[in-house]
Tab-separated table of C-alpha atoms and ligand atoms in Angstrom:
chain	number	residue	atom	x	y	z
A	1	UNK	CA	13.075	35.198	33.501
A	2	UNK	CA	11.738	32.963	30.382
A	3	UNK	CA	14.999	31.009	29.113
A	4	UNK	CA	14.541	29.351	26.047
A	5	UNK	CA	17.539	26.318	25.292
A	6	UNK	CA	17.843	25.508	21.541
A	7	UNK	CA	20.251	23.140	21.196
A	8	UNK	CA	21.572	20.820	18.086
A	9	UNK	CA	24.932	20.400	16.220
A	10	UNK	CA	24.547	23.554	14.238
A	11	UNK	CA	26.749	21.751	11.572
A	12	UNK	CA	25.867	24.679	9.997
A	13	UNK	CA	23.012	26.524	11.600
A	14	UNK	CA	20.960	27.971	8.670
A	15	UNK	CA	17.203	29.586	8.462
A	16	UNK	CA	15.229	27.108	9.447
A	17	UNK	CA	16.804	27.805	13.096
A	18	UNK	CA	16.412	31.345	12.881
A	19	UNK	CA	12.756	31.061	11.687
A	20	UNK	CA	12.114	28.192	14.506
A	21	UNK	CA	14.080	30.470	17.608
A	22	UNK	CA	12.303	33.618	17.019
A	23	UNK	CA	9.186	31.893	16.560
A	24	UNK	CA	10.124	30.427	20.120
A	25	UNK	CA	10.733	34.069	21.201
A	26	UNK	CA	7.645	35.225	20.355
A	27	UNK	CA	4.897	32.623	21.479
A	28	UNK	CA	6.786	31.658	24.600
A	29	UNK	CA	7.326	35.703	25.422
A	30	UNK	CA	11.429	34.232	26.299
A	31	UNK	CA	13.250	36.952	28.035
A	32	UNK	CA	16.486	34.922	27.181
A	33	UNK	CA	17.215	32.149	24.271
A	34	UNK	CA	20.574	30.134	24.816
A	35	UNK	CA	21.778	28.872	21.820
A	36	UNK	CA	23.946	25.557	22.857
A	37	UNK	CA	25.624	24.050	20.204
A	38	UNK	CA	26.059	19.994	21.100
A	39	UNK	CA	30.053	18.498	21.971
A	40	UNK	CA	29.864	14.912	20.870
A	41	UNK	CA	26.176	14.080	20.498
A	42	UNK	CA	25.208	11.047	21.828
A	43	UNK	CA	23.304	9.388	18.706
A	44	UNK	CA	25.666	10.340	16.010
A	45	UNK	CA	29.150	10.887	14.860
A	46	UNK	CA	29.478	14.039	12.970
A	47	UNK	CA	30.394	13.420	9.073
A	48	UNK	CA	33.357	13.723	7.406
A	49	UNK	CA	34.169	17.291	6.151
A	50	UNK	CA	32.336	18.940	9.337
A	51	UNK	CA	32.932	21.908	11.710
A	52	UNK	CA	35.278	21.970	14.397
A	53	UNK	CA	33.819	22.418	17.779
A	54	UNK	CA	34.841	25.804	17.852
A	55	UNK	CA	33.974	26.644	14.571
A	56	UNK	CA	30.639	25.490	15.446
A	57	UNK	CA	30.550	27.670	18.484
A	58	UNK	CA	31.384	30.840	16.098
A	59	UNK	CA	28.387	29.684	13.736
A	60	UNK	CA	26.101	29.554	17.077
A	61	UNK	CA	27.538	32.937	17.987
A	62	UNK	CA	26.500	34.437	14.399
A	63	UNK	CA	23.295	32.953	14.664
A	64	UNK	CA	22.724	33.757	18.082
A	65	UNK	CA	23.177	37.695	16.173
A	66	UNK	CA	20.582	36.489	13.229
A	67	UNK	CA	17.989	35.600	15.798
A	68	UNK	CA	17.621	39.265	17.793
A	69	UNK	CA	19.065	40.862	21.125
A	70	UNK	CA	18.060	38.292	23.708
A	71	UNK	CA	20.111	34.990	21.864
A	72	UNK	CA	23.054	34.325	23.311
A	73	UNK	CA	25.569	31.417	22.256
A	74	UNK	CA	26.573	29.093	25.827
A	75	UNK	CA	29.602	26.501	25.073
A	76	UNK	CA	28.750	24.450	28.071
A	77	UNK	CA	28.510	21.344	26.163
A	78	UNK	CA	31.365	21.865	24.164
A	79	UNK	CA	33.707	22.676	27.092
A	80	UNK	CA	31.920	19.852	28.796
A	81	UNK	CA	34.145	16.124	28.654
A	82	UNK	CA	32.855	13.036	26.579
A	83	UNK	CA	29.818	12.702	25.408
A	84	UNK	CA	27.156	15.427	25.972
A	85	UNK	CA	23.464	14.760	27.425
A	86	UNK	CA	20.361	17.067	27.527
A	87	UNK	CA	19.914	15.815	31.088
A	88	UNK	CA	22.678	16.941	31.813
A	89	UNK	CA	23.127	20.129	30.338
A	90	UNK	CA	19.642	20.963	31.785
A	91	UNK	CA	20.969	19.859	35.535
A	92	UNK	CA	23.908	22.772	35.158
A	93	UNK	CA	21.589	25.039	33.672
A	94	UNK	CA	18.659	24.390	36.466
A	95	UNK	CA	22.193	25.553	39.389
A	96	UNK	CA	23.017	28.003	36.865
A	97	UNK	CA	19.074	29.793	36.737
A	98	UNK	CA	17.296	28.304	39.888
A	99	UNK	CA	14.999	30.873	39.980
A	100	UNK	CA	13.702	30.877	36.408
A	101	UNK	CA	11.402	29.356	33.964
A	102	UNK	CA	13.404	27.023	31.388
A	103	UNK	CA	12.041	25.691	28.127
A	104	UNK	CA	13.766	23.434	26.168
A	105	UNK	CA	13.030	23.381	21.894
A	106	UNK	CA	12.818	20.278	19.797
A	107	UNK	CA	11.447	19.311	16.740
A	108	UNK	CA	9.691	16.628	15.708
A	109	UNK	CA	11.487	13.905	15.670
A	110	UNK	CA	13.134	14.819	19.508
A	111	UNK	CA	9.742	15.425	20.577
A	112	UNK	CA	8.228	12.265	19.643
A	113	UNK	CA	11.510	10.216	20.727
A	114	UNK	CA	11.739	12.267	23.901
A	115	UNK	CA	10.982	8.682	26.092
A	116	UNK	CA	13.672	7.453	24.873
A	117	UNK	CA	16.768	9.253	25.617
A	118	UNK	CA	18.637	8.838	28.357
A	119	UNK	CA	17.193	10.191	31.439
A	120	UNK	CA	13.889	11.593	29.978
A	121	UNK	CA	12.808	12.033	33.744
A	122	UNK	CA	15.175	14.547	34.586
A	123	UNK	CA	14.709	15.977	31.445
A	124	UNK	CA	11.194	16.563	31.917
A	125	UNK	CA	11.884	17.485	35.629
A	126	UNK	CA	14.285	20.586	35.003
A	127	UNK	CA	12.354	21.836	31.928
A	128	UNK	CA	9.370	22.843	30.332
A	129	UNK	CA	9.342	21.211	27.198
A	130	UNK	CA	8.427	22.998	23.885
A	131	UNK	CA	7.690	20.930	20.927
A	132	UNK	CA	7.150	22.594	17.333
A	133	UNK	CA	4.986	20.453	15.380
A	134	UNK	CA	4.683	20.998	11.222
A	135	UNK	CA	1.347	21.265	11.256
A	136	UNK	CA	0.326	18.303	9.389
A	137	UNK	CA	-2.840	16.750	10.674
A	138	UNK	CA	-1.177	13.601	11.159
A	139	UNK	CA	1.494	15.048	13.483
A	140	UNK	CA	-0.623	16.921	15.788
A	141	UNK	CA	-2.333	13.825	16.878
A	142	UNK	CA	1.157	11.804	17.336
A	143	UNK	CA	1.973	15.319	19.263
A	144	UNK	CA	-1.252	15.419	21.378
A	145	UNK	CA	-0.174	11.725	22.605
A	146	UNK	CA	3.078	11.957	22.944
A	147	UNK	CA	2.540	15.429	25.594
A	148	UNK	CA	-0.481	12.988	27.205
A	149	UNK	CA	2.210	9.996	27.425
A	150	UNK	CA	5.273	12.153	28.615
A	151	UNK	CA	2.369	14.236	30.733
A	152	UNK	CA	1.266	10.933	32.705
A	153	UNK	CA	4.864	9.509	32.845
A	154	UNK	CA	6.845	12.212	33.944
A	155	UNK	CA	4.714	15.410	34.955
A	156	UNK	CA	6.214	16.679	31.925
A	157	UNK	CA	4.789	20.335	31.625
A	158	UNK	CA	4.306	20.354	27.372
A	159	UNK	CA	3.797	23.026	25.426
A	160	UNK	CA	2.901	22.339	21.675
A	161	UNK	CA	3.897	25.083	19.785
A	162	UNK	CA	4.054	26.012	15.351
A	163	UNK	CA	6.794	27.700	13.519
A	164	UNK	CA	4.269	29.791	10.553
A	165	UNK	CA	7.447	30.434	9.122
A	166	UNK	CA	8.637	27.468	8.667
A	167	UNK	CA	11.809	26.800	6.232
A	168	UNK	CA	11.969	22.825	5.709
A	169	UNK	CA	15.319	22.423	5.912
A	170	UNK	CA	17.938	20.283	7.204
A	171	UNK	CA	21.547	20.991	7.849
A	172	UNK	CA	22.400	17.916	5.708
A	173	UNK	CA	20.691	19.211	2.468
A	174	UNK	CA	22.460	22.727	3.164
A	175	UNK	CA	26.050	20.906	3.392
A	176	UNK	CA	25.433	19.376	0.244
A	177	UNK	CA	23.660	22.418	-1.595
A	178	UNK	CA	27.200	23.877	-0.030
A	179	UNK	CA	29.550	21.763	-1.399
A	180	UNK	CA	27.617	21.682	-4.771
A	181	UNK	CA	28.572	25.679	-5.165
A	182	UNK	CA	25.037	26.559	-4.009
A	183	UNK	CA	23.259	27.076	-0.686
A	184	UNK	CA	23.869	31.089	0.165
A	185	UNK	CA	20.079	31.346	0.844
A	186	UNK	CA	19.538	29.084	3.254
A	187	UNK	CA	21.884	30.898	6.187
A	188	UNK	CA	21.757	33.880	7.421
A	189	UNK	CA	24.647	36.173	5.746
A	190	UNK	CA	27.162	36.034	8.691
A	191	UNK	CA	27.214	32.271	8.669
A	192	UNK	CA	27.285	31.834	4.825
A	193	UNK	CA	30.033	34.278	5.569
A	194	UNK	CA	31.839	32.365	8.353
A	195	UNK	CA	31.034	29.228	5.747
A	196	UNK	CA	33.100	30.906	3.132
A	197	UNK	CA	35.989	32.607	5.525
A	198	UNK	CA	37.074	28.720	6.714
A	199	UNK	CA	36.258	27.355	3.708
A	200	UNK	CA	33.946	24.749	5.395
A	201	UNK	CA	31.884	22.056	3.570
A	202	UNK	CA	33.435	21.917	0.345
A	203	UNK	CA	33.568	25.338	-0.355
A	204	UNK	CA	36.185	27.014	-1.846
A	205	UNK	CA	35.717	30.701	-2.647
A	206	UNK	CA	38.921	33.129	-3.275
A	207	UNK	CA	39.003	35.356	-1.010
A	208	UNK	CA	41.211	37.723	-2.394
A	209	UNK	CA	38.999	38.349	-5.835
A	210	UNK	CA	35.534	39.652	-4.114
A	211	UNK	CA	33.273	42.297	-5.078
A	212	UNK	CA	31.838	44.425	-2.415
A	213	UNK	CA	28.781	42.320	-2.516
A	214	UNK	CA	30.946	39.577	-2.073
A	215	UNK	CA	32.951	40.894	0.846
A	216	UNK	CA	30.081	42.054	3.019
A	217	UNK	CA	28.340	38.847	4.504
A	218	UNK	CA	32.092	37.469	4.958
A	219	UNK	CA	33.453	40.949	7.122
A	220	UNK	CA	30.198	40.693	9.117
A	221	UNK	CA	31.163	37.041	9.725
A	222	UNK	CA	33.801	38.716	11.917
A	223	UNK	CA	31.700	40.775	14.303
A	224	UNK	CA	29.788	40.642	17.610
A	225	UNK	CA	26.304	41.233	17.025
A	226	UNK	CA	26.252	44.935	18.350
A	227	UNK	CA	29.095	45.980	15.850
A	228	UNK	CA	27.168	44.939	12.440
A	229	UNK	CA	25.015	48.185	12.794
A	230	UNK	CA	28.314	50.824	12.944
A	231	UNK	CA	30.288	48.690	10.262
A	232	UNK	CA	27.422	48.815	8.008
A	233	UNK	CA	26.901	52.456	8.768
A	234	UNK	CA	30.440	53.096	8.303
A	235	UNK	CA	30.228	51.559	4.632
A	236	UNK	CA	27.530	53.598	3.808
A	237	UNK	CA	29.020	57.495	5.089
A	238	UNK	CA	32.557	56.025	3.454
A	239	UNK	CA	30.375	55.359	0.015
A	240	UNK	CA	28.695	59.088	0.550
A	241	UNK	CA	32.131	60.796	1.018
A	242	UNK	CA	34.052	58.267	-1.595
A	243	UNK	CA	31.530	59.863	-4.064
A	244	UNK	CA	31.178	63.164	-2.858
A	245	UNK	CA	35.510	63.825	-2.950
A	246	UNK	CA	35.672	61.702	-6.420
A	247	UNK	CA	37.543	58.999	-4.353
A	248	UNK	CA	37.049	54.647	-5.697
A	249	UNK	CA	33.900	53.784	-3.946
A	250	UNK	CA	34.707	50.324	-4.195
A	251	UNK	CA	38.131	50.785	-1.849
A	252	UNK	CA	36.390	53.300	0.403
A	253	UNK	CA	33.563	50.171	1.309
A	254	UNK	CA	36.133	47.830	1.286
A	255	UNK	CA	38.389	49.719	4.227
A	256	UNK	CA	35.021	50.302	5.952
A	257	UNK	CA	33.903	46.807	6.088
A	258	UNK	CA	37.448	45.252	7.162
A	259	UNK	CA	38.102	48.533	9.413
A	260	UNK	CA	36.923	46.732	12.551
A	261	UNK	CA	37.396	42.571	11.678
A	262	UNK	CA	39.473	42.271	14.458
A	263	UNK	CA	37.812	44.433	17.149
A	264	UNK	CA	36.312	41.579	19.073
A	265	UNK	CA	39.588	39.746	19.805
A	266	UNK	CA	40.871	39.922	23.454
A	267	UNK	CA	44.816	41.161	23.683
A	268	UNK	CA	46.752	37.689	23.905
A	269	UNK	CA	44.824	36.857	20.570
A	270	UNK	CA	45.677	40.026	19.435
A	271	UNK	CA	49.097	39.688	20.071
A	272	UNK	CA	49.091	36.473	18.795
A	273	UNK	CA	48.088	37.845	15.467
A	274	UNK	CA	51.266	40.564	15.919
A	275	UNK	CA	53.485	37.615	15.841
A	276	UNK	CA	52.013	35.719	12.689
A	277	UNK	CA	52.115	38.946	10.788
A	278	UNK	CA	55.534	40.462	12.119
A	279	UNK	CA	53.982	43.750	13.295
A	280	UNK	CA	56.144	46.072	14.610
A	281	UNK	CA	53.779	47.784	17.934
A	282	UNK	CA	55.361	50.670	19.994
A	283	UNK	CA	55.259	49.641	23.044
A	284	UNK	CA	51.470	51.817	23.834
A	285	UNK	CA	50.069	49.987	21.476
A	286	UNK	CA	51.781	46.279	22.772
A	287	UNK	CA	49.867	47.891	25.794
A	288	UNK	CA	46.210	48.899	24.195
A	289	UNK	CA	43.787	47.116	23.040
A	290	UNK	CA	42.276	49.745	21.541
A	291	UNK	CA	45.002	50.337	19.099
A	292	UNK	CA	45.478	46.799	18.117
A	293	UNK	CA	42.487	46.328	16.315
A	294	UNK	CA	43.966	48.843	13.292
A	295	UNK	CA	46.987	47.230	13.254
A	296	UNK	CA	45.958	43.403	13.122
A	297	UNK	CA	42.705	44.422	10.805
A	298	UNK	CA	44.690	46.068	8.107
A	299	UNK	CA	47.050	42.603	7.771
A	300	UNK	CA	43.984	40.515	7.958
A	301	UNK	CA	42.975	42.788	5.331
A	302	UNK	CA	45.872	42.450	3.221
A	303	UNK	CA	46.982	38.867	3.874
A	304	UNK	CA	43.279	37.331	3.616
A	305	UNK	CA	41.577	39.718	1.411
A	306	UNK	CA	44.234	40.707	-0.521
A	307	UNK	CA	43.342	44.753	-0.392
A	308	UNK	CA	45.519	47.941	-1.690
A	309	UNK	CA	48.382	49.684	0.383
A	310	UNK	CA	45.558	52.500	-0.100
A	311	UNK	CA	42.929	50.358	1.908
A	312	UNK	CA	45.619	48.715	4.273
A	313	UNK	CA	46.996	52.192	5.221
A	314	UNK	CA	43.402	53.364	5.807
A	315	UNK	CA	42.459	50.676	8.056
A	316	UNK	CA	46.261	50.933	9.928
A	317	UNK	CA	45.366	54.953	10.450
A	318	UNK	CA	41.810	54.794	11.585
A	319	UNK	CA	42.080	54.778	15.190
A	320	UNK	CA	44.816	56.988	15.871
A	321	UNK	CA	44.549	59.374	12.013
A	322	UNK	CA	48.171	60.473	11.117
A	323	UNK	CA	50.226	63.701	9.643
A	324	UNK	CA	49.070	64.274	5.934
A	325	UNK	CA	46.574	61.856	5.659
A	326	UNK	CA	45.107	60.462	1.889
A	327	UNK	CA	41.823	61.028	1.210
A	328	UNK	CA	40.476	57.223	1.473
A	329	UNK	CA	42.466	57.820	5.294
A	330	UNK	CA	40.421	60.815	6.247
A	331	UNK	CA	37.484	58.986	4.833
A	332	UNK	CA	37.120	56.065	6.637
A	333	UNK	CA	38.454	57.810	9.892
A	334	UNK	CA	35.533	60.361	9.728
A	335	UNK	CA	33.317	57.714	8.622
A	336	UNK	CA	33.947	55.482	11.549
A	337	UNK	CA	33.427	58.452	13.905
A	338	UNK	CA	30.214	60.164	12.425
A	339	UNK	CA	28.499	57.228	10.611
A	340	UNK	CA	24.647	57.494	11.726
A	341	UNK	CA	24.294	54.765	14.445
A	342	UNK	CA	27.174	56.833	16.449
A	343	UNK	CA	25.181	58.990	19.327
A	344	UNK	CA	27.936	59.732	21.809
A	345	UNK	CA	27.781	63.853	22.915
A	346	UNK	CA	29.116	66.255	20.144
A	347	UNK	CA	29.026	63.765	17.495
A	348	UNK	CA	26.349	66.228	15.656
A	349	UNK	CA	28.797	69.188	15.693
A	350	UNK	CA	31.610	66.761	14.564
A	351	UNK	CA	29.173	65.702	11.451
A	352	UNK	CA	28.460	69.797	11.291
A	353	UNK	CA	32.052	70.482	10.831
A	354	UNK	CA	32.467	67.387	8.086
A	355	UNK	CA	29.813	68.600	5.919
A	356	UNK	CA	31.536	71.926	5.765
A	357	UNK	CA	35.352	69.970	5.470
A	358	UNK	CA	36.659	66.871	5.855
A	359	UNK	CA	39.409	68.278	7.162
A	360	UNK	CA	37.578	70.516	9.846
A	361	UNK	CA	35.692	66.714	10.522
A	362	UNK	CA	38.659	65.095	11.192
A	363	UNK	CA	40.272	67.959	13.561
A	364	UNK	CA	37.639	68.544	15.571
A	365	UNK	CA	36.958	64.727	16.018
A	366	UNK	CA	40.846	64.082	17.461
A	367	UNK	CA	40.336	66.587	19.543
A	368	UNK	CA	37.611	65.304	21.359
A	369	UNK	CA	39.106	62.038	21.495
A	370	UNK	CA	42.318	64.033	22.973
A	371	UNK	CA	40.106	65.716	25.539
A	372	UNK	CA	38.092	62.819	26.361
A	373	UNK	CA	41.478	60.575	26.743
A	374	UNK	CA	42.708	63.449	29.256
A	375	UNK	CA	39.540	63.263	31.106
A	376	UNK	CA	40.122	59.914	31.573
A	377	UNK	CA	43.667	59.811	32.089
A	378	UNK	CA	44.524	57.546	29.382
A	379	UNK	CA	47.458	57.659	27.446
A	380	UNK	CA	47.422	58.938	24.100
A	381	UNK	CA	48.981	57.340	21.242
A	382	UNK	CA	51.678	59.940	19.690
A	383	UNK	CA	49.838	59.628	16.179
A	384	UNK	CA	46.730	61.374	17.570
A	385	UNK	CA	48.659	64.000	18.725
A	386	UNK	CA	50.980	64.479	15.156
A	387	UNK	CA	47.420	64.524	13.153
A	388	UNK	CA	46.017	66.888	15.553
A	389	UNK	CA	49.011	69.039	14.918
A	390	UNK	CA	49.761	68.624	11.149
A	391	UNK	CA	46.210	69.632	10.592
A	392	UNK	CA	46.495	72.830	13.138
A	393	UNK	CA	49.756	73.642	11.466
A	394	UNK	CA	47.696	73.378	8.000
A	395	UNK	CA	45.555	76.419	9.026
A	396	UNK	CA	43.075	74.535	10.918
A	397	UNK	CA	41.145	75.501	14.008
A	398	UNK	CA	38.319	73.845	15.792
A	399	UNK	CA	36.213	77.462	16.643
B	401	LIG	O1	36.758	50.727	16.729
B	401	LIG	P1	35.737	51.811	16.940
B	401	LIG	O2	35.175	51.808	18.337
B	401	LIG	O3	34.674	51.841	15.910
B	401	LIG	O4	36.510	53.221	16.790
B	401	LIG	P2	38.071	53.478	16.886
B	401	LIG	O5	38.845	52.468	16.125
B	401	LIG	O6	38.279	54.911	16.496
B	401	LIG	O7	38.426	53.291	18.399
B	401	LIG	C1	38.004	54.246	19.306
B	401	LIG	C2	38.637	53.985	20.648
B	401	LIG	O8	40.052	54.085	20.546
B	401	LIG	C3	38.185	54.980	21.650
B	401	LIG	O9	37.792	54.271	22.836
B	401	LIG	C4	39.388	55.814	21.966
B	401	LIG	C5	40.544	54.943	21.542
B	401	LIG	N1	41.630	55.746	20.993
B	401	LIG	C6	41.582	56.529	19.909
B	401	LIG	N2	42.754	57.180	19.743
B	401	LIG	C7	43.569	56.782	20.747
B	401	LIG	C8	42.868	55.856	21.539
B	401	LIG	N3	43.388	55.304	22.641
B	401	LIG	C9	44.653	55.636	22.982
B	401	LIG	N4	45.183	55.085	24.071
B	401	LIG	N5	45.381	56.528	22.267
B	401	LIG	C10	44.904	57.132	21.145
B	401	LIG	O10	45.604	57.930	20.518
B	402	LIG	FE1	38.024	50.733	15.114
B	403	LIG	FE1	34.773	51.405	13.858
């Protein structure tokens, strides 16, 4: 494999990265790109009003998503004690991959100080180094001599690589464009989401006033990079039904785009989140991971964003469904289960049966949740079972 590192405080990541690590992608054919944000960096303190460490590891995270498939966030440094080196880093990544080809980005002004860091040697030994110049004519020449120097000194194996689409940009000037009410153009919209969620750098957005417009960058803040695709697909069949069964549009995106914002959390964080918000779980769902993520979402939902019963209740529901379901329910659990990125096996005949009733949508769609829990042997929440049950008693059939 081709492993790219980018690494860098990330205090926030913003376009220019993005532009800069798919460009890396691309001319160095990387199979893998590690994005690593730095613990304490060695040369300078981090300023006042910055990112935690972790928070920084989220923002590496959601621009690990920005970049494409192969960009993965790595915490090594962060988790690592004291002060963090490259040399370092690249010794644990060299046990971690000994079999593959590493490259390690930098810009400029690493590039040309590359001699004098500490350990350039084993820098140069465990890596491949490639440099991004800005393709000013004075540059490339201070580049051609400084891969000749670190070429002659170390056996450095240079690469000297351009980023056409470059955005000249530093995190500095988008902390201050930031704190100045500005700067939503210059990150990609998960981290000017995250930006806005923490209120980091001065900014101070409520979030319980937002339009939909508003609201979408900061609920995809909250998602792993393989969920952005169904919640945005879930916002759009929720919009199609919302105006199809003369239900508010605007509460039918907003339940969609929350309906998931805690999905990625493992159980003890989940639980954690039961006790902050008093939530009383049976004890299947104490058990179920699965049917925490409706339960915690809709109180994010309501204590963050400040949504309607209407929208809490349809993000409580949409696992699970319930006996005499509102409308805005049965929309956003039909939504989640037919929206167009969903492929699994009957999910056509499921849409089939929606387009002739919601209600017909919805019953057919617990069943074959029902009958794929059987299979399985997994429990099933008591919920499923009542809506499956209230609808049959309703007339309903799934012939
Ligand atoms: O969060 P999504 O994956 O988008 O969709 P979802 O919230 O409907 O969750 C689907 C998962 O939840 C699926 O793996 C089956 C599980 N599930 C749904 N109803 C029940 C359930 N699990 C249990 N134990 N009991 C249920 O009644
Ligand atoms: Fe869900
Ligand atoms: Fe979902």
């Amino acid at each position: 494999m081709r492993i790219g590192i980018f690494g860098g405080t990330f205090n926030p990541p913003h376009r220019g990265h993005v532009t800069l690590a798919r460009a890396a992608v691309e001319q160095l054919s990387l199979d893998k790109l590690l994005v690593i944000p730095a613990g304490i960096p060695p040369h300078k303190q981090l300023p006042a009003g910055s990112a935690s460490n972790e928070q920084r590891y989220e923002m590496a995270v959601l621009l690990a998503g920005a970049v494409g498939k192969c960009a993965v966030a790595d915490d090594c440094e962060l988790r690592r004690e004291g002060k963090s080196y490259t040399a370092d880093t690249l010794l644990q990544l060299r046990e971690e991959y000994p079999e593959d080809e590493l490259w390690l980005l930098m810009g400029s002004d690493m590039f040309l100080s590359l001699h004098t860091w500490c350990r350039p040697e084993v820098v140069c030994r465990a890596a491949n180094i490639a440099a991004f110049s800005r393709c000013e004519a004075n540059e490339r020449a201070a580049f051609e001599a400084q891969k000749a120097n670190l070429e002659q000194l170390y056996s450095a194996r240079v690469a000297i690589l351009d980023n056409p689409n470059v955005i000249e940009v530093s995190s500095t000037d988008v902390r201050s464009a930031l704190s100045a009410g500005g700067g939503e153009e210059l990150l990609p919209p998960a981290v000017w989401g995250y930006v806005q969620r923490e209120h980091l750098y001065g900014t101070d957005t409520d979030l319980k006033h937002l339009s939909v417009d508003e609201l979408r960058p900061i609920a995809l803040s909250y998602l792993k990079p393989k969920r952005v695709a169904h919640v945005l697909g879930t916002e759009r069949t929720a919009a199609e039904l919302a105006r199809q069964y003369g239900v508010d549009e605007r509460e039918a995106r907003i339940a969609a785009l929350l309906h998931d914002c805690t999905k990625k959390l493992e159980i003890d964080q989940q639980l954690k989140l039961c006790d902050a918000y008093n939530i009383d779980m049976d004890e299947m769902e104490r058990a179920t991971l699965k049917l925490q993520h409706s339960r915690t979402g809709a109180e994010i939902a309501r204590h963050v964003f400040g949504v309607s019963d209407a929208v809490y209740d349809a993000i409580r529901y949409h696992t699970t469904g319930r006996p005499d379901m509102t409308m805005l329910e049965k929309i956003i659990y039909i939504a989640d289960y037919i929206e167009p990125n969903r492929t699994f096996e009957g999910v056509e005949e499921v849409r089939e049966a929606t387009a002739r009733s919601l209600d017909e949508g919805i019953l057919l769609g617990l069943t074959m949740t029902i009958e794929e829990m059987r299979g399985y042997g997994t429990p099933i929440h008591h919920l499923t079972m009542d809506a499956r049950d209230y609808l049959i008693q309703q007339g309903g059939t799934t012939i």
